[in-house]
PDB file of C-alpha atoms in Angstrom:
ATOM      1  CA  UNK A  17       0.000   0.000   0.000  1.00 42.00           C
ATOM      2  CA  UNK A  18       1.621   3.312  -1.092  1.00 41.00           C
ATOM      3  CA  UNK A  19       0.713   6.648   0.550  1.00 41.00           C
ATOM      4  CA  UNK A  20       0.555   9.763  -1.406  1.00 41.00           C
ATOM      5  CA  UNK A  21       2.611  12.786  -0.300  1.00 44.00           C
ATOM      6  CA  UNK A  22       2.715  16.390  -1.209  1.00 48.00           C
ATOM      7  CA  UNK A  23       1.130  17.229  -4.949  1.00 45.00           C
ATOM      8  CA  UNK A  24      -0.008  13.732  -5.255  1.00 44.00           C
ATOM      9  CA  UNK A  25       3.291  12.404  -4.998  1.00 46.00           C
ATOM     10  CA  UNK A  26       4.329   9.120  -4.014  1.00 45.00           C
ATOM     11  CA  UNK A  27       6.137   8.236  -0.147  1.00 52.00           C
ATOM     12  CA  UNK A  28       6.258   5.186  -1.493  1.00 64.00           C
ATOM     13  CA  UNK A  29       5.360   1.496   0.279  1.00 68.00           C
ATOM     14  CA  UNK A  30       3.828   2.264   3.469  1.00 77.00           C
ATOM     15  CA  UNK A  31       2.784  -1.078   4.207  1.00 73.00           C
ATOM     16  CA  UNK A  32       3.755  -4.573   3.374  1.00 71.00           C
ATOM     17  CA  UNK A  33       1.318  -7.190   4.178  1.00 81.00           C
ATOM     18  CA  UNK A  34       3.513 -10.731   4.342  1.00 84.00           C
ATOM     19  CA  UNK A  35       2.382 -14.179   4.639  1.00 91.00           C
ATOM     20  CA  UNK A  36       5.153 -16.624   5.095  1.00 90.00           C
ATOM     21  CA  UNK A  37       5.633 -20.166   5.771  1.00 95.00           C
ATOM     22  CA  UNK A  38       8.814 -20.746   7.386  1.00 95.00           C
ATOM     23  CA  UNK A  39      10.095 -24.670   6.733  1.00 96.00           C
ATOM     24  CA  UNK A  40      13.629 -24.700   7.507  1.00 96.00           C
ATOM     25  CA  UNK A  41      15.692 -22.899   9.588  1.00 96.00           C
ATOM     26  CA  UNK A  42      17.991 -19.775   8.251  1.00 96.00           C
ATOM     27  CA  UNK A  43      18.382 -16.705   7.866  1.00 95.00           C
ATOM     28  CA  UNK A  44      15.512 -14.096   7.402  1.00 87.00           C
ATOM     29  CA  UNK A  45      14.311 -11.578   4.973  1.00 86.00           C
ATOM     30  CA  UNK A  46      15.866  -7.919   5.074  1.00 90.00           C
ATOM     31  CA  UNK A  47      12.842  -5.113   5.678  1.00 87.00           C
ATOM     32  CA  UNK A  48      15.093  -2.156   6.074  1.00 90.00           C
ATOM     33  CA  UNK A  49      13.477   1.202   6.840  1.00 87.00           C
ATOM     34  CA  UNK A  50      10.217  -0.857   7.822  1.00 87.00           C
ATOM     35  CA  UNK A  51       8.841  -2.053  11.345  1.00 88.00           C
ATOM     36  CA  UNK A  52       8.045  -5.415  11.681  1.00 89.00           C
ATOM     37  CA  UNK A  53       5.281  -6.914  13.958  1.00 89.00           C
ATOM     38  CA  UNK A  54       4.946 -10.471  13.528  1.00 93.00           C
ATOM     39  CA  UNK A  55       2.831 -13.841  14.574  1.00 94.00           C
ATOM     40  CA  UNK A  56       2.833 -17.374  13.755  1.00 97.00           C
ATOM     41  CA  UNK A  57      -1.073 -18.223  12.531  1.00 96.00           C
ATOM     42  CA  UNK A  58       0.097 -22.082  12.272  1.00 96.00           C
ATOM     43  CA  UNK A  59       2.257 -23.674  14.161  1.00 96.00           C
ATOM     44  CA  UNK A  60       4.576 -23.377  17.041  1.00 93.00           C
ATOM     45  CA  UNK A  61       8.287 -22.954  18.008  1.00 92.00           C
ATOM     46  CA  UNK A  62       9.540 -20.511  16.207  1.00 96.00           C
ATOM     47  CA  UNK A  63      12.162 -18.389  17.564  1.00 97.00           C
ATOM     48  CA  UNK A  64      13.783 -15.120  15.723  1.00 96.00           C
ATOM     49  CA  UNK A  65      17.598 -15.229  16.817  1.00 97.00           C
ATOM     50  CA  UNK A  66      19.221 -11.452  16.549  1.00 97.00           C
ATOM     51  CA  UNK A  67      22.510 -10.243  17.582  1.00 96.00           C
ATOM     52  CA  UNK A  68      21.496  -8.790  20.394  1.00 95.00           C
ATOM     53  CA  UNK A  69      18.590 -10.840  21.830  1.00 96.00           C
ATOM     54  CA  UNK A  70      15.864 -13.907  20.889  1.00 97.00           C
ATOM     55  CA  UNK A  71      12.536 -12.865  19.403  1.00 96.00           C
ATOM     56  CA  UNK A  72       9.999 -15.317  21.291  1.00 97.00           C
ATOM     57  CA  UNK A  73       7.508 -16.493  19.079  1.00 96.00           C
ATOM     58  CA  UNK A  74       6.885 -19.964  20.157  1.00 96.00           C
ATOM     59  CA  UNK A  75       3.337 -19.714  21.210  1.00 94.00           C
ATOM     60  CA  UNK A  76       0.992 -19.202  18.414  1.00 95.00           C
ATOM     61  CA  UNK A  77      -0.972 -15.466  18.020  1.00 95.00           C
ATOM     62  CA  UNK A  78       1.286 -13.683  20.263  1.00 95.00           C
ATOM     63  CA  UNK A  79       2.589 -11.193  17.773  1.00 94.00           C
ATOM     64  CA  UNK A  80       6.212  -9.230  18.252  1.00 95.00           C
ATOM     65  CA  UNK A  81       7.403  -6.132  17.026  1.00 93.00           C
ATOM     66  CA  UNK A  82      11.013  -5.609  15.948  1.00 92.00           C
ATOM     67  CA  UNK A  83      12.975  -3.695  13.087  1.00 93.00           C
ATOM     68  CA  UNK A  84      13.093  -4.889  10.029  1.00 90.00           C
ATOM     69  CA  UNK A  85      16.710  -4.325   9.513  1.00 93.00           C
ATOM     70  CA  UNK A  86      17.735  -6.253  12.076  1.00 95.00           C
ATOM     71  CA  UNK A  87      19.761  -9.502  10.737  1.00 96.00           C
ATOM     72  CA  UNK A  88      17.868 -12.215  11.863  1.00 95.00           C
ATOM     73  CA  UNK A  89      18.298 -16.252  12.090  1.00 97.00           C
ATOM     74  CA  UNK A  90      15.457 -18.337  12.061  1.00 96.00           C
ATOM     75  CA  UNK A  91      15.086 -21.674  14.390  1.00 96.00           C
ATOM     76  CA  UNK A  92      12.137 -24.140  14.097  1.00 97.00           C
ATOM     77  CA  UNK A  93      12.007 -25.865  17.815  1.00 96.00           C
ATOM     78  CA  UNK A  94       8.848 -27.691  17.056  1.00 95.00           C
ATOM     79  CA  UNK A  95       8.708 -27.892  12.928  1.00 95.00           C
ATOM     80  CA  UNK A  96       7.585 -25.674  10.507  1.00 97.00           C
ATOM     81  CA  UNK A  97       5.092 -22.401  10.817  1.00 97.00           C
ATOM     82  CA  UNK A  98       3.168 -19.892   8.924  1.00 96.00           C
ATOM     83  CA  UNK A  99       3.081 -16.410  10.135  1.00 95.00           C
ATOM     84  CA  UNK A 100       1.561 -13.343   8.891  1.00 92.00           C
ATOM     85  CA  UNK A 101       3.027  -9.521   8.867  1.00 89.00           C
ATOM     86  CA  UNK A 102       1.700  -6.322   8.667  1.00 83.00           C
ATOM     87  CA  UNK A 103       4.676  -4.282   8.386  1.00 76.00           C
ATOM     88  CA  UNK A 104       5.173  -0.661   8.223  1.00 80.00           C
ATOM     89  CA  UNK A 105       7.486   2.577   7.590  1.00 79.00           C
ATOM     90  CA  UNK A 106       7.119   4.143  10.694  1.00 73.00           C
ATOM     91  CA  UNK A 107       6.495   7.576   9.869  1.00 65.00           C
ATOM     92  CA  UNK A 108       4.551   6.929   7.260  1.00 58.00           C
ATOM     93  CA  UNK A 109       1.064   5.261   8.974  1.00 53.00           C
ATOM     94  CA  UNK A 110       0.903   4.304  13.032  1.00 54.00           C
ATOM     95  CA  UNK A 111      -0.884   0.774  14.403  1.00 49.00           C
TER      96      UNK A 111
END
């Protein structure tokens, strides 16, 4: 979803609206310049490893925020999962 700026103009993306089924452990997309809040819809286990600290997601509909630039490892404690993502620029539109 694009937002339109001054004269009409494009901001471009605002909003990216992922679904993802994560199967195998690895490493995890790059959403640079975007917030990320995320929750597993199917599923359970899945943990977001980052430099500086674990993302818990193991429990099913228990979403987490984080930045989308941060590198990120995935690990699968319990199998696979599908999560979904509403993620935004943060200036651009608020939760």
């Amino acid at each position: 979803m694009a937002r339109a700026g001054k004269a009409g103009r494009s901001m471009g993306v605002a909003w990216h609206f992922g679904r993802t089924a994560i199967i195998e452990e690895g490493p995890f997309s790059d959403y640079t310049g975007y917030e990320r809040l995320q929750v597993v819809t199917k599923g359970a286990g899945l943990v977001l490893i980052a430099p500086d600290r674990e993302i818990d997601l193991r429990l099913p509909m228990q979403p987490r925020r984080y930045d989308g630039g941060t590198p990120i490892r995935t690990l699968l404690e319990r199998g696979p999962v599908e999560c979904r993502e509403p993620d935004r620029r943060p200036r651009t539109f608020r939760y």
